[in-house]
Amino acid sequence: MAHTIIDGKAIAASVTAVIATEVAALRKQDIQPGLAVILVGEDPASQVYVNTKVKTCERLGIYSEKHILSKNSSTEDVLILVKKLNLDPKIHGILVQSPPPPQVDEEAVIAAIDPAKDVDCFHAVNVGKMLIGKTDGFFPCTPYGVMELLKQSGIDPAGKHAVVLGRSNIVGKPMAALLMQKTPGANATVTVVHSRTPDIAKFTRQADILITALGKPEFITADMVKEGAVVIDVGINRVKDVSAPRGYRLTGDVKFDEVAPKTSFITKVPGGVGPMTIAMLMRNTLKACKMKYRL
Ligand code: GUN
C-alpha cells in the first residue's frame, strides 16, 4: 500500500514557528515565558533530552534554566528547589526529568510542583482536568504531540478503533484519555493493551490507529498490523550497534521496514514523535505564561 511517512520534524517546526512568533509579541510587552528543567543525576539519555529542551527554549526566545542536581540528591533536596522555582516570577513552567534516581520520591516531587507551572501535566490536578475534558490545565507533551501529528496529517480519530500499547502515566494512560475525549480531533474507540494482555496481536490487528509506547525494540511486526492502519511509534529504544558511531542506534517499537508498506500513515524513529514532545512542551510553557498574565 502507498503509505505516507509522517514527518514529525517538519510538523514540530510548524508548531514551534507559531510559538516563536507569539513569544516575540509577548517580549515586546516585556513578558518572557520561562522554563526550568531539573535533572537529578547523570543519565546520558536524560542529559540529551534536557539539553535539547533548553536549546529549543533559546531558539524560540523562551527564558530557560537548567538545574543539575547530583545523583545522590535526596527527595528533600529536589523539593527545596521545586518550592523555590514555584515562587520565582521568571519561571512559568517546571519540569523534573523522569525517571529520577531511585532514592528520590518522584510522586512527592510532582505533587510539590505548582499545578499552574506543571507543563509536563504530571500533577494529579492537571491529569484530572485532562481526564474530565477541561482545557485550563495542560496536556502531557508526548500524547499531546501524537494528537497534533494526527491533526496536522488530516487523520480524524472519530469513530476509529485506536489501540494504545502501554499503560505508563507519561504516555499510555493519557494517550487513551486524549483519544477518547468528546471533542473534535478525538472521539476514538480506545483499547489499551499492556504487558498482562494475552494475545496482544489479536488487538493490534484490529487497530485503525495503532500507537505503540512499550519500549520494546521492533516488537510490532507486519503480521500484527491491519492493512491501511495508521501507526504512530512512540518507542525510543537504544540498541547496541557496533557499526554506529556511538555504538548504539535508536529504534522504535515497530519493525519499520516490514510494517510501513501495510500502513496508510506511519512515523519513524527518530524524527517522528520525539520532536513533537519538545514542541508541545514549548506550547505548554507559553500557555502557562499566558495564563499567569490572563492573556
Ligand atoms: N522522561 C521521558 N519523557 C519525559 C517527559 O515528557 N517529561 C519528563 N519530565 N521526563 C520524561
GROMACS .gro file of C-alpha atoms and ligand atoms in nm:
model
  306
    1MET     CA    1   0.000   0.000   0.000
    2ALA     CA    2   0.118   0.354  -0.074
    3HIS     CA    3   0.197   0.499   0.264
    4THR     CA    4   0.286   0.843   0.392
    5ILE     CA    5   0.568   0.888   0.640
    6ILE     CA    6   0.450   1.146   0.894
    7ASP     CA    7   0.737   1.394   0.926
    8GLY     CA    8   0.745   1.481   1.296
    9LYS     CA    9   1.037   1.716   1.247
   10ALA     CA   10   0.851   1.926   0.991
   11ILE     CA   11   0.527   1.931   1.191
   12ALA     CA   12   0.718   2.023   1.508
   13ALA     CA   13   0.887   2.305   1.314
   14SER     CA   14   0.546   2.441   1.212
   15VAL     CA   15   0.428   2.428   1.575
   16THR     CA   16   0.740   2.599   1.710
   17ALA     CA   17   0.730   2.868   1.438
   18VAL     CA   18   0.390   2.981   1.571
   19ILE     CA   19   0.524   2.973   1.929
   20ALA     CA   20   0.831   3.183   1.834
   21THR     CA   21   0.604   3.449   1.681
   22GLU     CA   22   0.386   3.459   1.993
   23VAL     CA   23   0.689   3.475   2.222
   24ALA     CA   24   0.831   3.765   2.020
   25ALA     CA   25   0.499   3.953   2.056
   26LEU     CA   26   0.496   3.892   2.434
   27ARG     CA   27   0.854   4.011   2.468
   28LYS     CA   28   0.753   4.343   2.311
   29GLN     CA   29   0.527   4.379   2.617
   30ASP     CA   30   0.821   4.286   2.846
   31ILE     CA   31   0.677   3.941   2.914
   32GLN     CA   32   0.903   3.640   2.857
   33PRO     CA   33   0.789   3.281   2.914
   34GLY     CA   34   1.036   3.089   3.130
   35LEU     CA   35   1.101   2.719   3.178
   36ALA     CA   36   1.308   2.550   3.450
   37VAL     CA   37   1.432   2.200   3.381
   38ILE     CA   38   1.560   1.985   3.668
   39LEU     CA   39   1.777   1.682   3.610
   40VAL     CA   40   1.884   1.465   3.902
   41GLY     CA   41   2.185   1.250   3.820
   42GLU     CA   42   2.385   1.188   3.506
   43ASP     CA   43   2.179   0.950   3.293
   44PRO     CA   44   2.320   1.014   2.941
   45ALA     CA   45   1.984   0.984   2.760
   46SER     CA   46   1.821   1.223   3.008
   47GLN     CA   47   2.107   1.469   2.963
   48VAL     CA   48   2.044   1.470   2.588
   49TYR     CA   49   1.669   1.530   2.638
   50VAL     CA   50   1.728   1.811   2.888
   51ASN     CA   51   1.986   1.984   2.667
   52THR     CA   52   1.752   1.965   2.367
   53LYS     CA   53   1.471   2.122   2.572
   54VAL     CA   54   1.697   2.410   2.684
   55LYS     CA   55   1.832   2.468   2.332
   56THR     CA   56   1.478   2.476   2.190
   57CYS     CA   57   1.382   2.738   2.450
   58GLU     CA   58   1.677   2.951   2.340
   59ARG     CA   59   1.578   2.919   1.974
   60LEU     CA   60   1.220   3.031   2.044
   61GLY     CA   61   1.310   3.321   2.276
   62ILE     CA   62   1.188   3.141   2.589
   63TYR     CA   63   1.394   3.201   2.905
   64SER     CA   64   1.529   2.875   3.046
   65GLU     CA   65   1.721   2.747   3.345
   66LYS     CA   66   1.887   2.407   3.370
   67HIS     CA   67   1.930   2.274   3.724
   68ILE     CA   68   2.151   1.967   3.750
   69LEU     CA   69   2.145   1.801   4.092
   70SER     CA   70   2.392   1.534   4.198
   71LYS     CA   71   2.286   1.172   4.156
   72ASN     CA   72   2.295   1.135   4.537
   73SER     CA   73   2.038   1.410   4.596
   74SER     CA   74   1.758   1.337   4.840
   75THR     CA   75   1.388   1.396   4.785
   76GLU     CA   76   1.421   1.694   5.020
   77ASP     CA   77   1.697   1.848   4.802
   78VAL     CA   78   1.469   1.832   4.499
   79LEU     CA   79   1.167   1.961   4.694
   80ILE     CA   80   1.365   2.266   4.812
   81LEU     CA   81   1.449   2.355   4.452
   82VAL     CA   82   1.094   2.294   4.326
   83LYS     CA   83   0.949   2.515   4.601
   84LYS     CA   84   1.196   2.792   4.512
   85LEU     CA   85   1.101   2.771   4.144
   86ASN     CA   86   0.729   2.771   4.232
   87LEU     CA   87   0.784   3.121   4.376
   88ASP     CA   88   1.014   3.250   4.100
   89PRO     CA   89   0.827   3.502   3.879
   90LYS     CA   90   1.065   3.442   3.584
   91ILE     CA   91   0.961   3.075   3.573
   92HIS     CA   92   0.624   2.972   3.428
   93GLY     CA   93   0.699   2.604   3.368
   94ILE     CA   94   0.884   2.348   3.582
   95LEU     CA   95   0.989   2.008   3.455
   96VAL     CA   96   1.166   1.737   3.652
   97GLN     CA   97   1.319   1.490   3.409
   98SER     CA   98   1.185   1.140   3.466
   99PRO     CA   99   1.294   0.899   3.598
  100PRO     CA  100   1.497   1.043   3.888
  101PRO     CA  101   1.736   0.812   4.079
  102PRO     CA  102   1.555   0.557   4.299
  103GLN     CA  103   1.611   0.736   4.633
  104VAL     CA  104   1.408   1.034   4.507
  105ASP     CA  105   1.034   1.005   4.569
  106GLU     CA  106   0.908   1.113   4.226
  107GLU     CA  107   0.544   1.126   4.337
  108ALA     CA  108   0.628   1.367   4.620
  109VAL     CA  109   0.829   1.585   4.383
  110ILE     CA  110   0.549   1.601   4.125
  111ALA     CA  111   0.294   1.678   4.396
  112ALA     CA  112   0.509   1.974   4.508
  113ILE     CA  113   0.506   2.143   4.166
  114ASP     CA  114   0.259   2.433   4.146
  115PRO     CA  115  -0.011   2.294   3.909
  116ALA     CA  116  -0.006   2.628   3.723
  117LYS     CA  117   0.361   2.556   3.636
  118ASP     CA  118   0.320   2.182   3.569
  119VAL     CA  119   0.393   2.197   3.194
  120ASP     CA  120   0.454   1.819   3.187
  121CYS     CA  121   0.095   1.756   3.308
  122PHE     CA  122   0.219   1.507   3.567
  123HIS     CA  123   0.044   1.667   3.869
  124ALA     CA  124  -0.279   1.495   3.975
  125VAL     CA  125  -0.473   1.821   3.935
  126ASN     CA  126  -0.377   1.851   3.569
  127VAL     CA  127  -0.414   1.478   3.498
  128GLY     CA  128  -0.765   1.501   3.645
  129LYS     CA  129  -0.851   1.810   3.443
  130MET     CA  130  -0.735   1.640   3.123
  131LEU     CA  131  -0.940   1.329   3.202
  132ILE     CA  132  -1.263   1.523   3.255
  133GLY     CA  133  -1.205   1.728   2.940
  134LYS     CA  134  -1.107   2.062   3.093
  135THR     CA  135  -0.873   2.276   2.884
  136ASP     CA  136  -0.750   2.520   3.150
  137GLY     CA  137  -0.472   2.283   3.260
  138PHE     CA  138  -0.213   2.119   3.037
  139PHE     CA  139  -0.193   1.807   2.821
  140PRO     CA  140   0.109   1.578   2.865
  141CYS     CA  141   0.365   1.655   2.597
  142THR     CA  142   0.408   1.320   2.421
  143PRO     CA  143   0.039   1.223   2.387
  144TYR     CA  144  -0.041   1.586   2.301
  145GLY     CA  145   0.226   1.566   2.031
  146VAL     CA  146   0.067   1.250   1.891
  147MET     CA  147  -0.274   1.423   1.877
  148GLU     CA  148  -0.114   1.713   1.689
  149LEU     CA  149   0.058   1.477   1.444
  150LEU     CA  150  -0.278   1.313   1.368
  151LYS     CA  151  -0.450   1.651   1.330
  152GLN     CA  152  -0.186   1.800   1.102
  153SER     CA  153  -0.180   1.482   0.891
  154GLY     CA  154  -0.557   1.509   0.836
  155ILE     CA  155  -0.631   1.193   1.035
  156ASP     CA  156  -0.955   1.220   1.234
  157PRO     CA  157  -0.973   0.955   1.510
  158ALA     CA  158  -1.355   0.995   1.539
  159GLY     CA  159  -1.523   0.655   1.526
  160LYS     CA  160  -1.191   0.477   1.462
  161HIS     CA  161  -1.057   0.197   1.676
  162ALA     CA  162  -0.738   0.327   1.839
  163VAL     CA  163  -0.523   0.066   2.011
  164VAL     CA  164  -0.265   0.201   2.258
  165LEU     CA  165   0.021  -0.029   2.359
  166GLY     CA  166   0.148   0.059   2.704
  167ARG     CA  167  -0.014   0.200   3.019
  168SER     CA  168   0.250   0.433   3.162
  169ASN     CA  169   0.148   0.754   3.334
  170ILE     CA  170   0.360   0.953   3.086
  171VAL     CA  171   0.224   0.806   2.760
  172GLY     CA  172  -0.021   0.514   2.758
  173LYS     CA  173  -0.283   0.629   3.009
  174PRO     CA  174  -0.302   0.994   2.897
  175MET     CA  175  -0.287   0.886   2.531
  176ALA     CA  176  -0.600   0.676   2.579
  177ALA     CA  177  -0.768   0.963   2.768
  178LEU     CA  178  -0.700   1.219   2.495
  179LEU     CA  179  -0.813   0.988   2.214
  180MET     CA  180  -1.146   0.909   2.385
  181GLN     CA  181  -1.239   1.271   2.467
  182LYS     CA  182  -1.570   1.402   2.339
  183THR     CA  183  -1.402   1.678   2.141
  184PRO     CA  184  -1.308   1.750   1.778
  185GLY     CA  185  -0.988   1.565   1.684
  186ALA     CA  186  -1.063   1.279   1.928
  187ASN     CA  187  -1.380   1.065   1.972
  188ALA     CA  188  -1.197   0.736   1.909
  189THR     CA  189  -1.296   0.397   2.046
  190VAL     CA  190  -0.991   0.307   2.254
  191THR     CA  191  -0.836  -0.022   2.361
  192VAL     CA  192  -0.532  -0.024   2.591
  193VAL     CA  193  -0.304  -0.325   2.560
  194HIS     CA  194  -0.026  -0.395   2.812
  195SER     CA  195   0.216  -0.649   2.949
  196ARG     CA  196  -0.063  -0.858   3.109
  197THR     CA  197  -0.270  -0.872   2.789
  198PRO     CA  198  -0.277  -1.223   2.645
  199ASP     CA  199  -0.250  -1.236   2.263
  200ILE     CA  200  -0.154  -0.872   2.202
  201ALA     CA  201  -0.161  -0.928   1.825
  202LYS     CA  202  -0.535  -1.008   1.839
  203PHE     CA  203  -0.589  -0.644   1.942
  204THR     CA  204  -0.322  -0.474   1.732
  205ARG     CA  205  -0.467  -0.637   1.418
  206GLN     CA  206  -0.799  -0.463   1.490
  207ALA     CA  207  -0.642  -0.117   1.514
  208ASP     CA  208  -0.730   0.159   1.267
  209ILE     CA  209  -0.482   0.369   1.464
  210LEU     CA  210  -0.203   0.185   1.645
  211ILE     CA  211   0.004   0.378   1.899
  212THR     CA  212   0.300   0.194   2.047
  213ALA     CA  213   0.463   0.303   2.373
  214LEU     CA  214   0.610  -0.020   2.501
  215GLY     CA  215   0.984   0.037   2.490
  216LYS     CA  216   1.041  -0.296   2.314
  217PRO     CA  217   1.260  -0.258   2.006
  218GLU     CA  218   1.088  -0.367   1.681
  219PHE     CA  219   0.819  -0.558   1.872
  220ILE     CA  220   0.546  -0.480   1.618
  221THR     CA  221   0.585  -0.687   1.304
  222ALA     CA  222   0.386  -0.676   0.979
  223ASP     CA  223   0.159  -0.967   1.075
  224MET     CA  224   0.037  -0.765   1.379
  225VAL     CA  225  -0.091  -0.471   1.173
  226LYS     CA  226  -0.411  -0.428   0.972
  227GLU     CA  227  -0.379  -0.323   0.606
  228GLY     CA  228  -0.419   0.057   0.583
  229ALA     CA  229  -0.368   0.125   0.954
  230VAL     CA  230  -0.214   0.445   1.090
  231VAL     CA  231   0.091   0.355   1.301
  232ILE     CA  232   0.242   0.601   1.549
  233ASP     CA  233   0.563   0.476   1.712
  234VAL     CA  234   0.634   0.640   2.049
  235GLY     CA  235   0.910   0.396   2.145
  236ILE     CA  236   1.267   0.525   2.161
  237ASN     CA  237   1.499   0.232   2.222
  238ARG     CA  238   1.877   0.225   2.220
  239VAL     CA  239   2.002  -0.095   2.063
  240LYS     CA  240   2.366  -0.196   2.051
  241ASP     CA  241   2.520  -0.146   1.705
  242VAL     CA  242   2.896  -0.170   1.677
  243SER     CA  243   2.885  -0.014   1.329
  244ALA     CA  244   2.715   0.305   1.461
  245PRO     CA  245   2.942   0.597   1.565
  246ARG     CA  246   2.815   0.592   1.927
  247GLY     CA  247   2.798   0.213   1.948
  248TYR     CA  248   2.418   0.215   1.951
  249ARG     CA  249   2.131   0.316   1.724
  250LEU     CA  250   1.782   0.437   1.805
  251THR     CA  251   1.487   0.226   1.705
  252GLY     CA  252   1.117   0.234   1.775
  253ASP     CA  253   0.872  -0.034   1.890
  254VAL     CA  254   0.782  -0.101   1.527
  255LYS     CA  255   0.979  -0.302   1.271
  256PHE     CA  256   0.953  -0.010   1.032
  257ASP     CA  257   1.073  -0.162   0.702
  258GLU     CA  258   0.825  -0.450   0.704
  259VAL     CA  259   0.533  -0.265   0.869
  260ALA     CA  260   0.543   0.058   0.664
  261PRO     CA  261   0.417  -0.096   0.334
  262LYS     CA  262   0.100  -0.219   0.509
  263THR     CA  263   0.010   0.121   0.656
  264SER     CA  264  -0.157   0.436   0.526
  265PHE     CA  265   0.046   0.661   0.756
  266ILE     CA  266   0.343   0.581   0.979
  267THR     CA  267   0.600   0.766   1.190
  268LYS     CA  268   0.972   0.692   1.201
  269VAL     CA  269   1.214   0.677   1.493
  270PRO     CA  270   1.394   0.913   1.517
  271GLY     CA  271   1.214   1.206   1.351
  272GLY     CA  272   0.856   1.112   1.440
  273VAL     CA  273   0.704   1.168   1.783
  274GLY     CA  274   1.030   1.281   1.954
  275PRO     CA  275   1.042   1.636   1.809
  276MET     CA  276   0.670   1.678   1.884
  277THR     CA  277   0.720   1.613   2.256
  278ILE     CA  278   0.953   1.911   2.279
  279ALA     CA  279   0.731   2.131   2.060
  280MET     CA  280   0.433   2.064   2.289
  281LEU     CA  281   0.644   2.138   2.597
  282MET     CA  282   0.716   2.478   2.444
  283ARG     CA  283   0.345   2.526   2.372
  284ASN     CA  284   0.260   2.440   2.733
  285THR     CA  285   0.525   2.680   2.866
  286LEU     CA  286   0.381   2.960   2.653
  287LYS     CA  287   0.031   2.868   2.774
  288ALA     CA  288   0.144   2.873   3.139
  289CYS     CA  289   0.290   3.221   3.089
  290LYS     CA  290  -0.021   3.350   2.913
  291MET     CA  291  -0.246   3.207   3.185
  292LYS     CA  292  -0.041   3.384   3.451
  293TYR     CA  293  -0.095   3.717   3.280
  294ARG     CA  294  -0.456   3.624   3.187
  295LEU     CA  295  -0.375   3.674   2.817
  296GUN     N1  296   1.108   1.132   3.057
  296GUN     C1  297   1.062   1.080   2.942
  296GUN     N2  298   0.967   1.159   2.888
  296GUN     C2  299   0.951   1.264   2.972
  296GUN     C3  300   0.868   1.380   2.971
  296GUN     O1  301   0.785   1.402   2.882
  296GUN     N3  302   0.884   1.464   3.078
  296GUN     C4  303   0.972   1.439   3.177
  296GUN     N4  304   0.979   1.527   3.277
  296GUN     N5  305   1.051   1.335   3.180
  296GUN     C5  306   1.040   1.247   3.077
   0.00000   0.00000   0.00000
